[in-house]
Short mmCIF file of C-alpha atoms in Angstrom, two decimals:
data_model
loop_
_atom_site.label_atom_id
_atom_site.label_comp_id
_atom_site.label_asym_id
_atom_site.label_seq_id
_atom_site.Cartn_x
_atom_site.Cartn_y
_atom_site.Cartn_z
CA MET A 1 74.00 105.92 60.86
CA LYS A 2 72.29 106.48 64.22
CA LYS A 3 70.67 103.27 65.74
CA ILE A 4 66.94 103.43 66.39
CA LYS A 5 66.36 103.33 70.18
CA ILE A 6 63.25 101.18 71.00
CA LEU A 7 61.42 100.94 74.30
CA ILE A 8 59.39 97.51 74.80
CA VAL A 9 56.83 97.43 77.36
CA ASP A 10 55.32 94.21 78.31
CA ASP A 11 54.63 92.50 81.45
CA GLU A 12 55.61 89.04 79.99
CA LYS A 13 59.35 89.73 80.74
CA ASP A 14 60.65 86.78 78.89
CA PHE A 15 58.89 87.78 75.73
CA ALA A 16 60.11 91.31 76.06
CA GLU A 17 63.73 90.39 76.63
CA ALA A 18 63.84 87.78 73.93
CA LEU A 19 62.48 90.62 71.26
CA ALA A 20 64.99 92.96 72.55
CA GLU A 21 67.84 90.66 72.13
CA ARG A 22 66.76 89.89 68.46
CA LEU A 23 66.32 93.68 67.61
CA GLU A 24 69.80 94.29 69.09
CA LEU A 25 71.27 91.58 66.84
CA ARG A 26 69.71 93.43 63.98
CA GLY A 27 71.33 96.54 64.75
CA LEU A 28 68.79 98.42 66.78
CA GLU A 29 68.95 99.57 70.49
CA ALA A 30 66.24 98.01 72.86
CA GLU A 31 65.27 98.83 76.49
CA VAL A 32 62.50 96.63 78.36
CA ARG A 33 60.18 97.71 80.91
CA THR A 34 57.41 95.41 82.49
CA ASP A 35 54.82 97.87 83.55
CA GLY A 36 53.31 101.33 82.51
CA GLU A 37 54.37 103.38 85.39
CA ALA A 38 58.20 102.24 84.63
CA ALA A 39 57.82 102.92 80.88
CA LEU A 40 56.46 106.38 81.50
CA ALA A 41 59.24 107.26 83.88
CA PHE A 42 61.88 105.88 81.32
CA ILE A 43 60.23 108.08 78.56
CA SER A 44 60.54 111.16 80.62
CA GLU A 45 64.15 110.70 81.29
CA THR A 46 65.55 109.33 77.97
CA PRO A 47 62.70 109.36 75.32
CA PRO A 48 63.14 106.50 72.72
CA ASP A 49 62.58 106.84 69.11
CA VAL A 50 59.83 104.48 69.30
CA VAL A 51 57.55 102.57 71.87
CA ILE A 52 56.40 98.88 71.16
CA LEU A 53 53.53 98.69 73.81
CA ASP A 54 51.72 95.56 75.09
CA ILE A 55 47.76 96.62 75.60
CA LYS A 56 46.84 94.28 78.59
CA MET A 57 48.84 94.98 81.48
CA PRO A 58 48.32 94.88 85.31
CA GLY A 59 47.93 98.26 86.58
CA ILE A 60 47.77 100.99 84.00
CA ASP A 61 47.10 99.36 80.81
CA GLY A 62 48.43 99.98 77.46
CA PHE A 63 45.56 102.32 76.36
CA GLU A 64 46.24 104.39 79.40
CA VAL A 65 50.09 104.57 78.86
CA LEU A 66 49.32 105.40 75.17
CA ARG A 67 47.22 108.28 76.38
CA ARG A 68 49.94 109.59 78.75
CA ILE A 69 52.66 109.26 76.01
CA LYS A 70 50.51 111.29 73.61
CA ALA A 71 50.07 113.93 76.13
CA SER A 72 53.58 114.31 76.93
CA HIS A 73 55.33 113.30 73.72
CA PRO A 74 52.77 113.77 71.08
CA GLN A 75 55.54 113.00 68.33
CA LEU A 76 56.85 109.95 69.79
CA PRO A 77 55.71 106.67 67.78
CA VAL A 78 53.97 104.07 69.52
CA ILE A 79 53.30 100.51 68.04
CA LEU A 80 50.73 98.33 69.89
CA LEU A 81 50.99 94.74 70.71
CA THR A 82 47.61 92.86 71.27
CA GLY A 83 46.81 89.31 72.11
CA HIS A 84 43.24 90.22 71.04
CA SER A 85 42.19 87.84 67.84
CA SER A 86 39.86 90.73 66.73
CA ILE A 87 41.40 94.20 65.12
CA LYS A 88 39.01 96.14 67.58
CA ASP A 89 41.81 96.95 70.22
CA GLY A 90 44.35 97.63 67.37
CA ILE A 91 41.59 100.20 65.94
CA ARG A 92 40.79 101.84 69.50
CA GLY A 93 44.73 102.14 69.89
CA MET A 94 44.91 103.93 66.39
CA GLU A 95 42.36 106.28 67.44
CA LEU A 96 44.31 107.16 70.52
CA GLY A 97 47.17 108.04 68.40
CA ALA A 98 49.28 104.80 67.87
CA ASN A 99 51.00 104.43 64.73
CA ASP A 100 50.24 100.94 64.06
CA TYR A 101 49.60 97.52 66.03
CA LEU A 102 50.50 93.86 65.56
CA LEU A 103 48.95 90.78 66.92
CA LYS A 104 50.99 88.33 69.29
CA PRO A 105 52.88 86.31 68.33
CA ILE A 106 54.54 88.51 66.07
CA ASN A 107 56.63 88.43 62.89
CA ILE A 108 59.86 90.06 63.66
CA GLN A 109 60.60 91.57 59.87
CA GLU A 110 56.99 92.81 60.02
CA LEU A 111 57.81 94.70 63.18
CA ILE A 112 60.91 96.23 62.15
CA THR A 113 59.35 97.42 58.89
CA LYS A 114 56.68 98.95 60.97
CA VAL A 115 59.28 100.56 63.64
CA GLU A 116 61.23 102.03 60.62
CA ALA A 117 58.00 103.45 59.06
CA ALA A 118 57.06 104.98 62.29
CA VAL A 119 60.42 106.46 62.86
CA ALA A 120 60.58 107.81 59.40
CA ALA A 121 57.26 109.39 59.68
CA SER A 122 57.76 111.19 62.99
CA MET B 1 17.58 71.08 82.07
CA SER B 2 17.62 74.90 82.60
CA SER B 3 17.74 77.33 79.75
CA VAL B 4 21.06 78.67 78.78
CA SER B 5 21.13 82.62 78.93
CA TYR B 6 23.61 85.17 78.15
CA ASP B 7 25.03 84.90 81.56
CA GLU B 8 26.12 81.20 81.05
CA ILE B 9 27.62 82.26 77.56
CA LYS B 10 29.52 85.09 79.08
CA PHE B 11 31.05 83.21 81.89
CA MET B 12 32.50 80.51 79.29
CA GLY B 13 33.33 83.19 76.94
CA THR B 14 35.29 85.37 79.26
CA LEU B 15 37.26 82.69 80.89
CA THR B 16 37.94 81.07 77.39
CA ALA B 17 39.17 84.52 76.06
CA SER B 18 41.46 85.05 79.16
CA MET B 19 43.02 81.51 78.59
CA THR B 20 43.48 81.66 75.12
CA HIS B 21 45.17 85.16 75.63
CA GLU B 22 47.68 83.39 78.18
CA ILE B 23 48.23 80.94 75.60
CA ARG B 24 49.11 83.57 72.88
CA ASN B 25 51.72 85.01 75.34
CA VAL B 26 53.21 81.44 75.79
CA LEU B 27 53.46 80.99 71.96
CA ALA B 28 54.75 84.45 71.42
CA ILE B 29 57.68 83.57 74.03
CA ILE B 30 58.18 80.38 72.50
CA GLN B 31 58.40 81.90 69.06
CA GLU B 32 60.72 84.77 70.07
CA SER B 33 63.02 82.21 72.02
CA CYS B 34 63.37 79.90 68.87
CA GLY B 35 63.70 82.93 66.63
CA LEU B 36 66.53 84.03 68.93
CA MET B 37 68.41 80.68 68.75
CA ALA B 38 68.05 80.71 64.99
CA ASP B 39 69.43 84.21 65.01
CA LEU B 40 72.39 83.03 67.05
CA PHE B 41 73.23 80.08 64.88
CA GLU B 42 72.94 82.20 61.73
CA MET B 43 75.26 84.48 63.19
CA MET B 44 77.75 81.66 63.91
CA ASN B 45 77.32 80.47 60.28
CA LYS B 46 78.42 84.15 59.17
CA THR B 47 80.91 85.02 61.56
CA LYS B 48 82.44 81.35 62.13
CA GLN B 49 82.21 82.07 65.88
CA GLU B 50 80.57 79.69 68.55
CA PRO B 51 77.47 81.49 69.83
CA LYS B 52 77.59 82.03 73.51
CA LYS B 53 76.39 79.08 75.25
CA GLU B 54 74.72 81.00 78.02
CA ARG B 55 72.39 82.88 75.52
CA LEU B 56 71.37 79.64 73.98
CA ALA B 57 70.94 77.76 77.26
CA LYS B 58 68.62 80.73 78.45
CA SER B 59 66.50 80.63 75.34
CA LEU B 60 66.16 76.85 75.80
CA SER B 61 65.18 77.35 79.42
CA ARG B 62 62.39 79.84 78.55
CA ILE B 63 61.12 77.58 76.01
CA GLN B 64 61.10 74.70 78.44
CA ALA B 65 59.27 76.76 80.96
CA GLN B 66 56.75 78.12 78.71
CA VAL B 67 55.96 74.60 77.35
CA THR B 68 54.94 73.66 81.07
CA ARG B 69 53.10 76.83 81.39
CA GLY B 70 51.06 76.16 78.07
CA ILE B 71 50.56 72.49 78.95
CA LYS B 72 48.82 73.70 82.36
CA LEU B 73 46.86 76.31 80.52
CA VAL B 74 45.56 73.85 77.87
CA SER B 75 44.72 71.36 80.53
CA ASP B 76 42.75 73.83 82.63
CA LEU B 77 41.02 75.09 79.41
CA ASN B 78 40.05 71.55 78.62
CA LYS B 79 38.49 70.81 82.24
CA LEU B 80 36.66 74.32 81.69
CA ALA B 81 35.13 72.92 78.40
CA HIS B 82 34.14 69.83 80.11
CA LEU B 83 32.17 71.42 83.14
CA PRO B 84 28.91 71.37 81.26
CA ASP B 85 29.21 67.50 80.30
CA GLU B 86 26.56 66.66 82.92
CA LEU B 87 24.24 68.88 84.71
CA HIS B 88 24.82 67.52 88.05
CA ARG B 89 27.51 65.04 89.08
CA LYS B 90 29.58 63.90 92.12
CA THR B 91 32.04 66.77 92.37
CA ASP B 92 35.34 67.24 94.28
CA LEU B 93 34.96 70.67 95.69
CA GLU B 94 38.78 71.11 96.40
CA GLU B 95 39.71 70.32 92.70
CA LEU B 96 37.08 72.45 91.24
CA LEU B 97 37.86 75.42 93.36
CA THR B 98 41.60 75.08 92.48
CA LEU B 99 40.49 74.91 88.74
CA MET B 100 38.53 78.05 89.21
CA SER B 101 41.37 79.90 91.01
CA ASP B 102 43.52 78.91 88.23
CA LEU B 103 41.23 80.05 85.68
CA SER B 104 40.73 83.24 87.37
CA LEU B 105 44.33 84.20 88.24
CA ARG B 106 44.72 86.40 85.11
CA LEU B 107 41.53 88.54 85.40
CA ALA B 108 42.82 89.07 89.15
CA ARG B 109 46.38 89.75 87.95
CA LEU B 110 45.19 92.68 85.72
CA LYS B 111 43.31 94.33 88.35
CA GLU B 112 46.47 93.75 90.75
CA ILE B 113 44.40 91.68 93.18
CA GLU B 114 45.78 88.34 94.65
CA LEU B 115 43.94 85.20 94.96
CA CYS B 116 44.84 83.08 97.66
CA LEU B 117 43.90 79.38 98.28
CA GLU B 118 43.50 78.37 101.87
CA PRO B 119 45.02 75.02 102.88
CA PHE B 120 42.33 72.29 102.10
CA PRO B 121 40.84 70.11 104.86
CA SER B 122 42.67 66.73 105.10
CA LYS B 123 39.72 64.63 103.53
CA PRO B 124 38.49 65.61 100.15
CA ILE B 125 34.80 67.10 100.03
CA LYS B 126 32.59 65.58 97.39
CA VAL B 127 28.94 66.86 96.70
CA LYS B 128 26.50 66.24 94.02
CA THR B 129 26.35 69.44 92.43
CA SER B 130 26.43 71.18 89.12
CA PRO B 131 30.17 71.82 88.35
CA PHE B 132 29.34 74.21 85.65
CA TYR B 133 26.65 76.26 87.93
CA ILE B 134 28.75 76.34 90.90
CA SER B 135 31.78 77.59 88.86
CA MET B 136 29.50 80.18 87.25
CA ALA B 137 28.49 81.35 90.60
CA PHE B 138 31.91 81.52 91.31
CA TYR B 139 33.00 83.57 88.47
CA TYR B 140 30.30 86.33 88.86
CA THR B 141 31.06 86.83 92.79
CA LEU B 142 34.63 87.11 91.92
CA ASP B 143 33.70 89.50 89.10
CA ALA B 144 31.84 91.52 91.61
CA CYS B 145 34.78 91.43 93.97
CA LEU B 146 37.39 92.30 91.40
CA ASN B 147 35.28 95.59 90.50
CA ILE B 148 35.05 96.58 94.09
CA LEU B 149 38.38 95.72 95.52
CA CYS B 150 41.43 98.38 95.18
CA PRO B 151 44.64 97.26 93.57
CA GLY B 152 46.88 95.60 96.28
CA SER B 153 43.92 93.71 97.80
CA ASN B 154 43.43 89.98 98.21
CA ILE B 155 40.61 87.47 98.00
CA ILE B 156 41.07 84.29 100.15
CA LEU B 157 39.33 81.11 98.79
CA GLY B 158 38.59 78.28 100.87
CA VAL B 159 36.52 74.85 100.98
CA TRP B 160 34.36 74.28 104.32
CA HIS B 161 32.90 71.14 105.58
CA GLY B 162 29.78 71.32 107.89
CA LYS B 163 27.38 68.51 109.30
CA ASN B 164 24.99 68.34 106.55
CA SER B 165 26.79 70.39 103.96
CA GLY B 166 29.91 71.67 102.46
CA GLY B 167 30.90 74.41 100.08
CA TRP B 168 33.11 77.29 99.36
CA GLU B 169 33.94 80.33 101.20
CA ILE B 170 35.37 83.67 99.36
CA LYS B 171 36.78 86.26 101.70
CA PRO B 172 37.57 89.71 100.07
CA HIS B 173 40.22 91.63 101.89
CA ASP B 174 40.95 95.25 101.17
CA SER B 175 42.80 97.40 103.67
CA LYS B 176 41.22 100.66 102.03
CA GLN B 177 37.57 99.46 102.66
CA GLU B 178 35.49 98.12 105.63
CA GLN B 179 34.69 94.53 105.12
CA LYS B 180 31.01 95.00 105.94
CA ASN B 181 31.01 97.82 103.20
CA ILE B 182 32.40 95.40 100.42
CA ILE B 183 29.87 92.71 101.35
CA SER B 184 27.10 95.24 101.23
CA GLU B 185 28.20 96.46 97.90
CA ILE B 186 28.59 92.98 96.49
CA TYR B 187 24.84 92.33 97.70
CA SER B 188 23.67 95.19 95.33
CA THR B 189 25.47 94.10 92.05
CA PRO B 190 23.87 92.14 89.24
CA GLN B 191 26.58 89.72 89.41
CA TRP B 192 25.38 88.34 92.90
CA THR B 193 21.93 88.03 91.44
CA ILE B 194 23.39 85.67 88.80
CA ALA B 195 25.34 83.92 91.48
CA LYS B 196 22.41 83.12 93.33
CA ARG B 197 20.59 81.97 90.48
CA ALA B 198 23.40 79.77 89.42
CA MET B 199 23.69 78.28 92.86
CA LYS B 200 20.09 77.09 92.93
CA ILE B 201 20.62 75.19 89.63
CA ALA B 202 23.59 73.88 91.46
CA GLN B 203 21.29 72.56 94.03
CA GLY B 204 22.78 74.71 96.77
CA ARG B 205 22.72 78.39 97.83
CA ALA B 206 24.96 81.49 97.94
CA ARG B 207 24.81 83.57 100.98
CA LEU B 208 26.62 86.67 102.40
CA ASN B 209 28.09 86.69 105.86
CA ASP B 210 29.57 89.89 107.59
CA LEU B 211 33.04 88.93 106.25
CA SER B 212 32.52 86.44 103.65
CA ILE B 213 30.53 85.04 100.60
CA VAL B 214 29.46 81.43 101.28
CA PHE B 215 28.58 78.85 98.75
CA GLU B 216 26.64 75.75 100.30
CA VAL B 217 25.57 72.50 98.92
CA PRO B 218 23.89 69.81 100.99
CA PHE B 219 25.32 66.33 101.40
CA LEU B 220 23.15 63.58 99.97
#
């Protein structure tokens, strides 16, 4: 069975790398990028199956990265990560085309369920 | 006692939100690092192979670093919460500027602007002021600067000492804009009006030079 390829975009490198390792131990492939520009460059070269995207980042923020992904790869599923306690950012992201959102700190099993659902729906 | 307006609430709310967002990031890293260690031990139990020591050591080192980061964030957040304890009190201007710089780092980082603290004078400068309102004046001035400056700029923060007064100096630097234009833009912002009001309550004043923003509090 083909491994699901995930791109994690988060300026908190330690978080992204630890999460990537945990996903790989569960049989998924994970790449890390720590800013929006690098993430968009990666997607244009080797589109993953799903993107896990933090909203608050220096430079172009997660919402802008999401807009650009949806313009260039409309079918690519995106799951947002938010540190905001209210669901406002998550809803705004869904309106911009995100498949789902999660509040940090995350539950890895919940994340994997959402990743699999997003890939199955794409 | 001055009346509290929306400006005061927004100042405290924005900084608290920013700090708690950082604390969430710290907890998220600790959670993933602990989770990774648990995964490695579970794998060891299943496969009867030793987990690679360097992977465990890396996770442990991440946790230690984040605990240190978390303690600093909580300590700064606590100091912020205690600013309004007394309206006016003897205040160490260096200590307070360091706190405000640390509390504002994330807001500046999100705009890709660097905050730089100038070396402090050898002798601490203490004045009787309102730590809450001078900090509020700083926050609104910084907010105006962050909205005007381009990514890649920096803001130099310093403490100054005169004959009869002392205070803070804020110097925004942007290679893409003329200094006098930055200062004149700050002058026309609503944030500057709020900063001037806050400095009056802090028993001082806020003024603009050609190259910098100055907060001044007289010595008693």
